[in-house]
Amino acid sequence: MISHPVICALRNSVRCWRQRAVIRAAVEASDLCGWRCYSTSHQRGVTGMEEILSRVVTPLPTYETRDKFPPPPESNSVEFMHFYKTLDKEDKLGFLTKLSHDFGVDHKSASELAGKLLDTQLRDLATILQAEDRLRYSLTPRYKQLLNHISKVEGGVKFLVDLRADVLEIISSKASDSPHIRDLNGTLKSLLSEWFSVGLLRLERITWQSPCEILQKISQYEAVHPVRNWTDLKRRVGPYRRCYAFTHAAMPGEPLVVLHVALTEDIADNIQSIVREIATPSPSSEEDVNKVNSAIFYSISSTQAGLQGVELGNYLIKKVVRELQSEFPHMAQFSSLSPIPGFSSWLQGLLSQYRKEGRGSDLLSEQEWREVEQATDSEPGTPAVDALRKLISTSDWTRSERLSSVLEPVLMRLCAWYLYGEKRRGYALNPVANFHLQNGATMWRLNWNADTSPRGVANSCGIMVNYRYFLNETSTNSALYLQNKVITATEQVLGFVSQFQKNSKL
């Protein structure tokens, strides 16, 4: 139980909360009024939105009748979905703003129930628990009921996934900084996380015999290494390859997250041998089980923007590992061959920063700078730094064996630092690194000339990285990373990091 002085303090806090809520509501109402009145034509649109919302968003049943309240007609959900789909981008913003603001939590009721909960703290436990349950129920936004009912309509779950994609775009583009929009996003994410829990997902292996519609979507959704044609796709689902996807009963024929796997003798160090070169044996031949010792996860793509933040990819990898172990009991090596998006742009920023600070010479050794100067016919100092920046931005260096040889040790140690040392709130800045490290993988090996495509060179100077999954260590590694922000890496990676620190005087 809570002591009497604490109750008094909490009660005063609730009074302040109520006062702030009244002031905030007045300010928001003023802002909303301004939004409503900025043009006559828009006012007519707002009126239509008000009519739709007042009709389809039903009042929250009282606490006593919450289990006995009849559901609204299905036509409400259908009407909402149809109306929303007819709106343009600007009107969707207005509609979602109004939905989240006018049909959210009843703050006055929640404030009153919070005060009543404080008053019950000296009473019996059953009374306290019921007061807590009432308060919890009062914190349900009115629109949550509508979202739940929409999910039961045919096509409703897909509609809500797309709706959240719109909300995320509003937030990321800063089209609105409304806390109500952010709260709507949180409510949608919570619901989608329940509906798309791993127990409700189905693992499907995609083959050349899969429905044409699925194969076409697999091709369209491939975000890491674009599929060039049907022949390329046939190879990626053929012998020595596996393609898996999570699907959901509420979104038939719609892969949610797709994982491509190469079955190899050893851990691959370049993507050309997997998706671009003609392999031997040919795609039409039978697999030789004795040549399959490693599983290389070379592409994982989430297909639904609205499921951002809903954990799917990590569960997919774990399920695929179990599937492959069942098919190939002797298989012991599981690794990604991952791109490093953002490395080149980070490097450009680093070079600009060092140039501005007059520290350009710190990034390379004296011998390396001399080699850059000779290879680019540039003067020592700032001109050499500018020449290096231009080389990285244009990818011209890849056409010169001499320049490539000069830059290899430089770029490898810079890339190692980018992956290992650059952080956001203590975790890896690079999103792909963060994903695999959360799963418990080891930052195992950096690979030079691993992706020589124009895209690979532009994004990461052609470097790729293996994140290796040692199955008996993934739980420990994941806990170390998530709880203590410790990255597990091999001597190769740590060696490059040490070289970077020595050269850059860190």
Coordinates of C-alpha atoms in Angstrom, one line a residue:
M1 CA 0.0 0.0 0.0
I2 CA 1.1 3.6 -0.6
S3 CA 1.7 5.8 2.5
H4 CA -0.5 8.8 3.2
P5 CA 2.1 11.5 2.4
V6 CA 2.8 9.8 -0.9
I7 CA -0.9 9.8 -1.7
C8 CA -1.1 13.5 -1.0
A9 CA 1.8 14.2 -3.3
L10 CA 0.3 12.1 -6.1
R11 CA -3.0 13.7 -5.7
N12 CA -1.4 17.1 -6.1
S13 CA 0.4 15.8 -9.2
V14 CA -3.0 14.7 -10.6
R15 CA -4.5 18.2 -10.0
C16 CA -1.5 19.7 -11.9
W17 CA -2.0 17.1 -14.7
R18 CA -5.6 18.1 -15.0
Q19 CA -4.8 21.8 -15.2
R20 CA -2.1 21.2 -17.8
A21 CA -4.5 19.0 -19.7
V22 CA -7.1 21.8 -19.8
I23 CA -4.5 24.3 -21.0
R24 CA -3.1 21.9 -23.6
A25 CA -6.6 21.1 -24.9
A26 CA -7.3 24.8 -25.3
V27 CA -4.1 25.4 -27.2
E28 CA -4.7 22.3 -29.4
A29 CA -8.3 23.4 -30.0
S30 CA -7.1 26.8 -31.1
D31 CA -4.5 25.2 -33.4
L32 CA -7.2 22.9 -34.8
C33 CA -9.5 25.8 -35.3
G34 CA -6.9 27.6 -37.3
W35 CA -6.3 24.4 -39.4
R36 CA -10.0 24.1 -40.0
C37 CA -10.5 27.7 -41.3
Y38 CA -7.5 28.3 -43.6
S39 CA -9.7 28.0 -46.7
T40 CA -13.3 27.6 -47.7
S41 CA -12.7 24.7 -49.9
H42 CA -10.8 22.9 -47.3
Q43 CA -13.5 23.7 -44.8
R44 CA -16.0 21.7 -46.9
G45 CA -13.5 18.8 -46.9
V46 CA -13.3 19.0 -43.1
T47 CA -17.1 18.9 -42.8
G48 CA -17.2 15.7 -44.8
M49 CA -14.5 14.2 -42.6
E50 CA -16.4 15.2 -39.5
E51 CA -19.6 13.5 -40.8
I52 CA -17.8 10.3 -41.7
L53 CA -15.9 10.1 -38.4
S54 CA -18.9 10.9 -36.2
R55 CA -20.8 8.2 -38.0
V56 CA -18.2 5.4 -38.0
V57 CA -16.2 6.0 -34.8
T58 CA -18.7 4.8 -32.1
P59 CA -18.5 5.9 -28.5
L60 CA -16.4 3.8 -26.1
P61 CA -18.8 1.6 -24.1
T62 CA -18.9 2.2 -20.4
Y63 CA -16.7 0.0 -18.2
E64 CA -19.7 -2.0 -17.0
T65 CA -21.1 -2.7 -20.6
R66 CA -17.7 -3.2 -22.4
D67 CA -18.3 -6.9 -22.8
K68 CA -22.0 -6.6 -23.7
F69 CA -21.9 -3.8 -26.2
P70 CA -22.9 -5.0 -29.7
P71 CA -20.3 -4.4 -32.4
P72 CA -21.0 -1.7 -34.9
P73 CA -22.2 -2.7 -38.4
E74 CA -19.5 -3.9 -40.8
S75 CA -20.6 -1.1 -43.1
N76 CA -18.9 1.4 -40.8
S77 CA -15.5 -0.1 -41.4
V78 CA -16.1 -0.4 -45.2
E79 CA -17.2 3.2 -45.4
F80 CA -14.2 4.4 -43.5
M81 CA -11.8 2.4 -45.7
H82 CA -13.5 3.6 -48.9
F83 CA -13.5 7.2 -47.9
Y84 CA -9.8 7.2 -46.8
K85 CA -8.7 5.6 -50.1
T86 CA -10.4 8.5 -52.1
L87 CA -8.3 11.2 -50.3
D88 CA -5.1 12.7 -51.6
K89 CA -2.0 13.0 -49.6
E90 CA -2.8 16.4 -48.0
D91 CA -6.4 15.4 -47.1
K92 CA -5.1 12.1 -45.6
L93 CA -3.0 14.2 -43.2
G94 CA -6.0 16.3 -42.2
F95 CA -8.2 13.2 -41.8
L96 CA -5.7 11.3 -39.6
T97 CA -5.0 14.5 -37.6
K98 CA -8.7 14.8 -36.9
L99 CA -9.2 11.1 -36.2
S100 CA -6.3 11.0 -33.7
H101 CA -7.2 14.4 -32.0
D102 CA -11.0 14.2 -31.7
F103 CA -11.4 10.4 -31.2
G104 CA -8.5 9.5 -28.9
V105 CA -8.4 9.1 -25.1
D106 CA -10.9 10.9 -23.0
H107 CA -8.3 12.8 -20.9
K108 CA -10.8 14.2 -18.4
S109 CA -12.2 10.8 -17.6
A110 CA -8.7 9.3 -17.3
S111 CA -7.7 12.1 -15.0
E112 CA -10.7 11.6 -12.7
L113 CA -10.1 7.8 -12.6
A114 CA -6.4 8.4 -11.7
G115 CA -7.5 10.5 -8.8
K116 CA -10.0 7.8 -7.7
L117 CA -7.2 5.2 -7.9
L118 CA -5.1 7.3 -5.5
D119 CA -8.1 7.4 -3.1
T120 CA -8.3 3.6 -3.0
Q121 CA -4.7 3.0 -2.0
L122 CA -5.6 2.5 1.6
R123 CA -8.4 0.0 0.8
D124 CA -8.3 -3.7 0.0
L125 CA -6.4 -5.2 -2.9
A126 CA -9.5 -6.1 -4.9
T127 CA -10.8 -2.5 -4.9
I128 CA -7.3 -1.3 -5.9
L129 CA -7.1 -3.8 -8.8
Q130 CA -10.6 -2.8 -10.1
A131 CA -9.7 0.9 -10.0
E132 CA -6.5 0.1 -11.9
D133 CA -8.5 -1.8 -14.5
R134 CA -11.0 1.0 -14.9
L135 CA -8.2 3.5 -15.4
R136 CA -6.5 1.1 -17.9
Y137 CA -9.8 0.8 -19.9
S138 CA -10.3 4.6 -19.9
L139 CA -6.9 5.0 -21.6
T140 CA -8.2 3.2 -24.7
P141 CA -8.5 5.7 -27.6
R142 CA -11.9 5.7 -29.2
Y143 CA -10.5 5.0 -32.6
K144 CA -8.9 1.8 -31.4
Q145 CA -12.3 0.1 -31.5
L146 CA -12.7 1.2 -35.2
L147 CA -9.2 -0.2 -36.0
N148 CA -10.1 -3.5 -34.4
H149 CA -13.3 -3.8 -36.4
I150 CA -11.6 -2.8 -39.6
S151 CA -9.2 -5.8 -39.1
K152 CA -12.1 -8.2 -39.2
V153 CA -13.3 -6.9 -42.6
E154 CA -11.9 -8.5 -45.8
G155 CA -8.8 -6.6 -46.8
G156 CA -8.9 -4.7 -43.5
V157 CA -5.5 -5.9 -42.1
K158 CA -3.7 -4.9 -45.3
F159 CA -5.6 -1.5 -45.2
L160 CA -4.3 -0.9 -41.7
V161 CA -0.7 -1.9 -42.6
D162 CA -0.9 0.7 -45.5
L163 CA -2.5 3.2 -43.1
R164 CA 0.4 2.9 -40.7
A165 CA 2.8 3.4 -43.6
D166 CA 1.1 6.7 -44.3
V167 CA 1.4 7.7 -40.6
L168 CA 5.1 6.8 -40.6
E169 CA 5.6 9.0 -43.7
I170 CA 3.8 11.9 -42.0
I171 CA 6.1 11.5 -39.0
S172 CA 9.4 11.0 -40.9
S173 CA 8.6 13.9 -43.3
K174 CA 7.7 16.1 -40.4
A175 CA 4.4 17.0 -42.1
S176 CA 3.0 17.1 -38.6
D177 CA 4.5 17.1 -35.2
S178 CA 1.2 16.4 -33.5
P179 CA 1.6 14.1 -30.4
H180 CA -1.8 12.6 -31.3
I181 CA -0.4 11.4 -34.6
R182 CA 2.5 9.8 -32.8
D183 CA 0.0 8.2 -30.4
L184 CA -2.0 6.8 -33.3
N185 CA 1.3 5.3 -34.7
G186 CA 1.9 3.7 -31.3
T187 CA -1.6 2.2 -31.2
L188 CA -1.3 0.9 -34.8
K189 CA 2.2 -0.6 -34.1
S190 CA 0.9 -2.3 -30.9
L191 CA -2.1 -3.9 -32.8
L192 CA 0.0 -5.0 -35.7
S193 CA 2.6 -6.5 -33.4
E194 CA -0.2 -8.7 -31.9
W195 CA -1.7 -9.6 -35.3
F196 CA 1.7 -10.4 -36.8
S197 CA 3.2 -12.3 -33.9
V198 CA 5.4 -15.2 -35.1
G199 CA 2.9 -17.8 -34.0
L200 CA 0.4 -16.5 -36.5
L201 CA 2.9 -16.4 -39.4
R202 CA 3.5 -19.1 -42.0
L203 CA 6.9 -19.9 -43.4
E204 CA 6.8 -20.6 -47.1
R205 CA 9.6 -21.8 -49.4
I206 CA 9.3 -20.0 -52.7
T207 CA 10.2 -22.2 -55.8
W208 CA 9.9 -21.9 -59.5
Q209 CA 6.6 -23.8 -59.1
S210 CA 5.1 -21.2 -56.7
P211 CA 2.2 -19.1 -58.1
C212 CA 3.3 -16.6 -60.7
E213 CA 1.8 -13.7 -58.6
I214 CA 4.1 -14.6 -55.7
L215 CA 7.2 -14.9 -57.9
Q216 CA 6.5 -11.5 -59.4
K217 CA 6.1 -9.9 -56.0
I218 CA 9.4 -11.6 -54.8
S219 CA 11.1 -10.0 -57.8
Q220 CA 9.5 -6.5 -57.2
Y221 CA 10.2 -6.5 -53.5
E222 CA 13.9 -7.4 -53.8
A223 CA 15.6 -4.4 -52.3
V224 CA 19.2 -5.5 -51.8
H225 CA 20.2 -7.0 -55.2
P226 CA 17.6 -6.1 -57.8
V227 CA 16.4 -9.0 -59.9
R228 CA 17.2 -8.4 -63.6
N229 CA 14.9 -10.7 -65.4
W230 CA 12.9 -14.0 -65.1
T231 CA 16.1 -16.0 -65.8
D232 CA 17.8 -14.3 -62.9
L233 CA 14.8 -15.0 -60.6
K234 CA 14.6 -18.7 -61.7
R235 CA 18.2 -19.0 -60.6
R236 CA 17.6 -17.5 -57.2
V237 CA 14.9 -20.0 -56.4
G238 CA 16.6 -23.0 -58.1
P239 CA 19.3 -25.5 -57.1
Y240 CA 21.8 -24.4 -54.5
R241 CA 19.5 -21.5 -53.6
R242 CA 16.6 -21.1 -51.2
C243 CA 14.0 -18.4 -50.9
Y244 CA 11.7 -18.2 -47.9
A245 CA 8.9 -15.8 -47.0
F246 CA 6.6 -15.2 -44.0
T247 CA 3.0 -14.9 -45.0
H248 CA -0.2 -14.2 -43.0
A249 CA -3.7 -15.6 -43.4
A250 CA -5.2 -12.1 -43.4
M251 CA -3.0 -11.1 -46.4
P252 CA -3.1 -14.0 -48.7
G253 CA -0.6 -14.0 -51.6
E254 CA 1.4 -11.2 -49.9
P255 CA 4.9 -12.0 -48.7
L256 CA 5.7 -9.9 -45.6
V257 CA 9.5 -10.4 -45.4
V258 CA 11.7 -12.4 -47.8
L259 CA 15.0 -14.1 -47.2
H260 CA 17.3 -15.3 -50.0
V261 CA 19.9 -18.0 -49.1
A262 CA 22.8 -19.4 -51.1
L263 CA 23.9 -23.0 -50.3
T264 CA 27.7 -23.1 -50.7
E265 CA 30.8 -25.1 -49.8
D266 CA 32.3 -22.3 -47.8
I267 CA 31.3 -18.8 -46.6
A268 CA 31.0 -16.6 -49.7
D269 CA 33.2 -13.4 -49.8
N270 CA 31.5 -11.8 -52.9
I271 CA 28.0 -11.4 -54.2
Q272 CA 29.0 -11.8 -57.9
S273 CA 29.3 -15.5 -57.5
I274 CA 25.8 -15.7 -56.0
V275 CA 23.6 -13.4 -58.1
R276 CA 25.6 -12.4 -61.2
E277 CA 27.9 -15.1 -62.5
I278 CA 26.8 -18.3 -64.1
A279 CA 27.5 -21.0 -61.5
T280 CA 28.8 -24.5 -62.0
P281 CA 26.9 -26.7 -61.8
S282 CA 24.2 -25.1 -63.9
P283 CA 20.8 -24.2 -62.4
S284 CA 19.2 -27.1 -64.0
S285 CA 21.4 -29.7 -62.3
E286 CA 20.6 -31.7 -59.1
E287 CA 22.1 -30.5 -55.9
D288 CA 25.1 -32.4 -54.5
V289 CA 24.6 -32.6 -50.8
N290 CA 28.3 -33.0 -50.1
K291 CA 28.9 -29.6 -51.6
V292 CA 26.5 -27.9 -49.3
N293 CA 28.3 -26.9 -46.1
S294 CA 27.3 -23.3 -45.6
A295 CA 24.1 -21.2 -45.7
I296 CA 24.6 -17.6 -46.9
F297 CA 21.9 -15.2 -46.1
Y298 CA 22.5 -12.7 -48.9
S299 CA 19.3 -10.7 -49.0
I300 CA 16.5 -10.0 -46.5
S301 CA 13.8 -7.5 -47.6
S302 CA 10.8 -6.3 -45.7
T303 CA 7.9 -5.7 -48.1
Q304 CA 5.5 -3.7 -46.0
A305 CA 6.5 -0.2 -44.9
G306 CA 3.6 -0.3 -42.4
L307 CA 5.2 -3.2 -40.5
Q308 CA 8.3 -1.1 -39.6
G309 CA 9.4 -1.9 -36.1
V310 CA 7.3 -5.1 -35.9
E311 CA 9.9 -7.9 -35.4
L312 CA 9.7 -10.3 -38.4
G313 CA 13.2 -10.5 -40.0
N314 CA 15.0 -12.0 -36.9
Y315 CA 12.3 -14.6 -36.5
L316 CA 12.5 -15.5 -40.2
I317 CA 16.2 -16.1 -40.0
K318 CA 15.8 -18.4 -36.9
K319 CA 13.1 -20.4 -38.5
V320 CA 15.1 -20.7 -41.8
V321 CA 18.1 -22.0 -39.8
R322 CA 16.0 -24.7 -38.3
E323 CA 14.5 -25.6 -41.7
L324 CA 18.0 -25.9 -43.2
Q325 CA 19.3 -27.9 -40.3
S326 CA 16.5 -30.3 -40.9
E327 CA 17.3 -30.6 -44.6
F328 CA 21.1 -30.6 -44.2
P329 CA 21.9 -32.1 -40.7
H330 CA 25.7 -31.8 -41.4
M331 CA 25.5 -28.0 -42.1
A332 CA 27.5 -26.1 -39.6
Q333 CA 28.2 -22.6 -41.1
F334 CA 25.5 -19.9 -41.2
S335 CA 26.4 -16.5 -42.3
S336 CA 25.1 -13.4 -44.0
L337 CA 26.8 -11.6 -46.9
S338 CA 25.6 -8.2 -46.2
P339 CA 25.8 -4.8 -47.9
I340 CA 27.0 -1.7 -46.0
P341 CA 24.5 1.0 -47.0
G342 CA 25.6 4.5 -45.9
F343 CA 29.4 3.8 -45.7
S344 CA 30.3 6.0 -48.7
S345 CA 28.2 8.9 -47.6
W346 CA 29.6 8.7 -44.0
L347 CA 33.1 8.6 -45.5
Q348 CA 32.4 11.7 -47.5
G349 CA 31.2 13.5 -44.4
L350 CA 34.3 12.3 -42.4
L351 CA 36.7 13.6 -45.1
S352 CA 34.9 17.0 -45.2
Q353 CA 35.0 17.2 -41.4
Y354 CA 38.8 16.4 -41.2
R355 CA 39.5 18.8 -44.1
K356 CA 37.6 21.6 -42.3
E357 CA 39.5 20.9 -39.1
G358 CA 42.8 20.7 -40.9
R359 CA 43.3 17.1 -39.8
G360 CA 43.1 15.5 -43.3
S361 CA 46.6 14.0 -42.9
D362 CA 45.5 12.0 -39.8
L363 CA 43.3 9.6 -41.8
L364 CA 46.1 8.1 -43.9
S365 CA 49.8 7.3 -43.2
E366 CA 52.4 9.5 -44.8
Q367 CA 53.2 6.7 -47.2
E368 CA 49.6 6.3 -48.2
W369 CA 49.2 10.0 -48.8
R370 CA 52.2 10.0 -51.0
E371 CA 50.7 7.2 -53.0
V372 CA 47.4 9.0 -53.3
E373 CA 49.2 12.2 -54.4
Q374 CA 51.2 10.3 -57.0
A375 CA 48.3 8.3 -58.3
T376 CA 46.1 11.5 -58.6
D377 CA 48.8 14.0 -59.6
S378 CA 47.7 16.2 -56.7
E379 CA 49.7 18.4 -54.3
P380 CA 50.3 17.5 -50.7
G381 CA 47.8 18.6 -48.1
T382 CA 44.3 19.9 -48.9
P383 CA 44.5 19.1 -52.7
A384 CA 45.2 15.5 -51.9
V385 CA 42.2 15.3 -49.5
D386 CA 40.0 16.9 -52.2
A387 CA 41.3 14.4 -54.7
L388 CA 40.5 11.5 -52.4
R389 CA 37.0 12.9 -51.9
K390 CA 36.4 13.1 -55.6
L391 CA 37.7 9.6 -56.2
I392 CA 35.2 8.2 -53.6
S393 CA 32.3 10.2 -55.0
T394 CA 32.9 9.3 -58.7
S395 CA 34.1 5.7 -58.1
D396 CA 36.8 6.5 -60.7
W397 CA 39.4 4.6 -58.5
T398 CA 37.8 1.3 -59.4
R399 CA 39.0 1.6 -63.0
S400 CA 42.7 1.8 -61.8
E401 CA 44.4 -1.2 -60.4
R402 CA 47.0 1.0 -58.9
L403 CA 44.5 3.3 -57.1
S404 CA 42.5 0.2 -56.0
S405 CA 45.6 -1.2 -54.4
V406 CA 46.5 2.0 -52.7
L407 CA 43.0 2.5 -51.3
E408 CA 42.2 -1.0 -50.2
P409 CA 43.9 -0.9 -46.7
V410 CA 42.6 2.7 -46.2
L411 CA 39.0 1.9 -47.1
M412 CA 38.9 -1.4 -45.2
R413 CA 40.0 0.1 -41.9
L414 CA 37.6 3.1 -42.4
C415 CA 34.8 0.7 -43.1
A416 CA 35.6 -1.4 -40.1
W417 CA 35.4 1.7 -37.9
Y418 CA 32.1 2.8 -39.5
L419 CA 30.6 -0.6 -38.6
Y420 CA 32.2 -1.1 -35.2
G421 CA 32.9 2.3 -33.9
E422 CA 30.2 4.6 -35.2
K423 CA 27.2 4.5 -32.8
R424 CA 23.6 5.9 -32.4
R425 CA 22.6 5.8 -28.7
G426 CA 25.3 3.3 -28.1
Y427 CA 24.3 0.8 -30.8
A428 CA 25.7 0.4 -34.3
L429 CA 24.9 3.3 -36.6
N430 CA 24.6 1.1 -39.6
P431 CA 21.1 -0.4 -39.7
V432 CA 22.1 -3.8 -41.3
A433 CA 24.9 -4.2 -38.6
N434 CA 22.4 -3.3 -35.9
F435 CA 19.9 -5.9 -37.2
H436 CA 22.4 -8.8 -37.3
L437 CA 24.1 -7.9 -34.0
Q438 CA 20.7 -7.8 -32.2
N439 CA 20.2 -11.3 -33.5
G440 CA 23.4 -12.4 -31.9
A441 CA 25.7 -12.7 -34.9
T442 CA 29.4 -12.0 -34.9
M443 CA 30.9 -9.3 -37.0
W444 CA 33.1 -11.9 -38.8
R445 CA 34.8 -10.7 -41.9
L446 CA 35.1 -7.6 -44.2
N447 CA 35.4 -8.5 -47.9
W448 CA 37.2 -6.3 -50.5
N449 CA 35.7 -6.1 -54.0
A450 CA 32.7 -8.1 -52.7
D451 CA 30.1 -6.1 -54.7
T452 CA 31.5 -4.6 -57.9
S453 CA 28.2 -3.4 -59.2
P454 CA 27.7 0.4 -59.7
R455 CA 25.3 0.4 -56.8
G456 CA 27.7 -1.6 -54.5
V457 CA 30.6 0.7 -55.3
A458 CA 28.5 3.8 -54.8
N459 CA 27.1 2.7 -51.5
S460 CA 30.0 1.0 -49.8
C461 CA 33.1 1.2 -52.1
G462 CA 32.4 -2.4 -53.1
I463 CA 33.0 -3.7 -49.5
M464 CA 30.6 -6.3 -47.9
V465 CA 30.6 -7.9 -44.5
N466 CA 29.9 -11.4 -43.2
Y467 CA 27.9 -11.6 -40.0
R468 CA 28.3 -15.1 -38.8
Y469 CA 25.8 -17.0 -36.7
F470 CA 27.5 -19.4 -34.3
L471 CA 24.3 -21.0 -33.0
N472 CA 25.6 -21.9 -29.6
E473 CA 26.7 -18.2 -29.0
T474 CA 23.8 -16.2 -30.5
S475 CA 21.9 -15.8 -27.3
T476 CA 24.9 -14.7 -25.3
N477 CA 26.0 -12.3 -28.1
S478 CA 22.5 -10.8 -28.4
A479 CA 22.2 -10.2 -24.7
L480 CA 25.7 -8.6 -24.6
Y481 CA 24.8 -6.2 -27.4
L482 CA 21.3 -5.3 -26.3
Q483 CA 22.0 -4.9 -22.6
N484 CA 25.7 -3.8 -22.6
K485 CA 26.1 -2.5 -26.2
V486 CA 29.1 -4.9 -26.7
I487 CA 29.8 -5.9 -30.3
T488 CA 31.3 -9.3 -30.8
A489 CA 33.8 -9.2 -33.6
T490 CA 36.7 -11.2 -35.0
E491 CA 40.5 -10.4 -34.9
Q492 CA 40.3 -9.3 -38.6
V493 CA 37.7 -6.6 -37.8
L494 CA 39.3 -5.5 -34.6
G495 CA 42.6 -5.3 -36.3
F496 CA 41.2 -2.9 -38.9
V497 CA 39.6 -0.9 -36.1
S498 CA 42.9 -0.7 -34.2
Q499 CA 44.6 0.6 -37.4
F500 CA 42.0 3.3 -37.8
Q501 CA 42.4 4.5 -34.2
K502 CA 46.1 4.6 -34.6
N503 CA 46.0 6.6 -37.8
S504 CA 43.2 9.0 -36.8
K505 CA 44.7 9.7 -33.4
L506 CA 41.6 8.5 -31.6

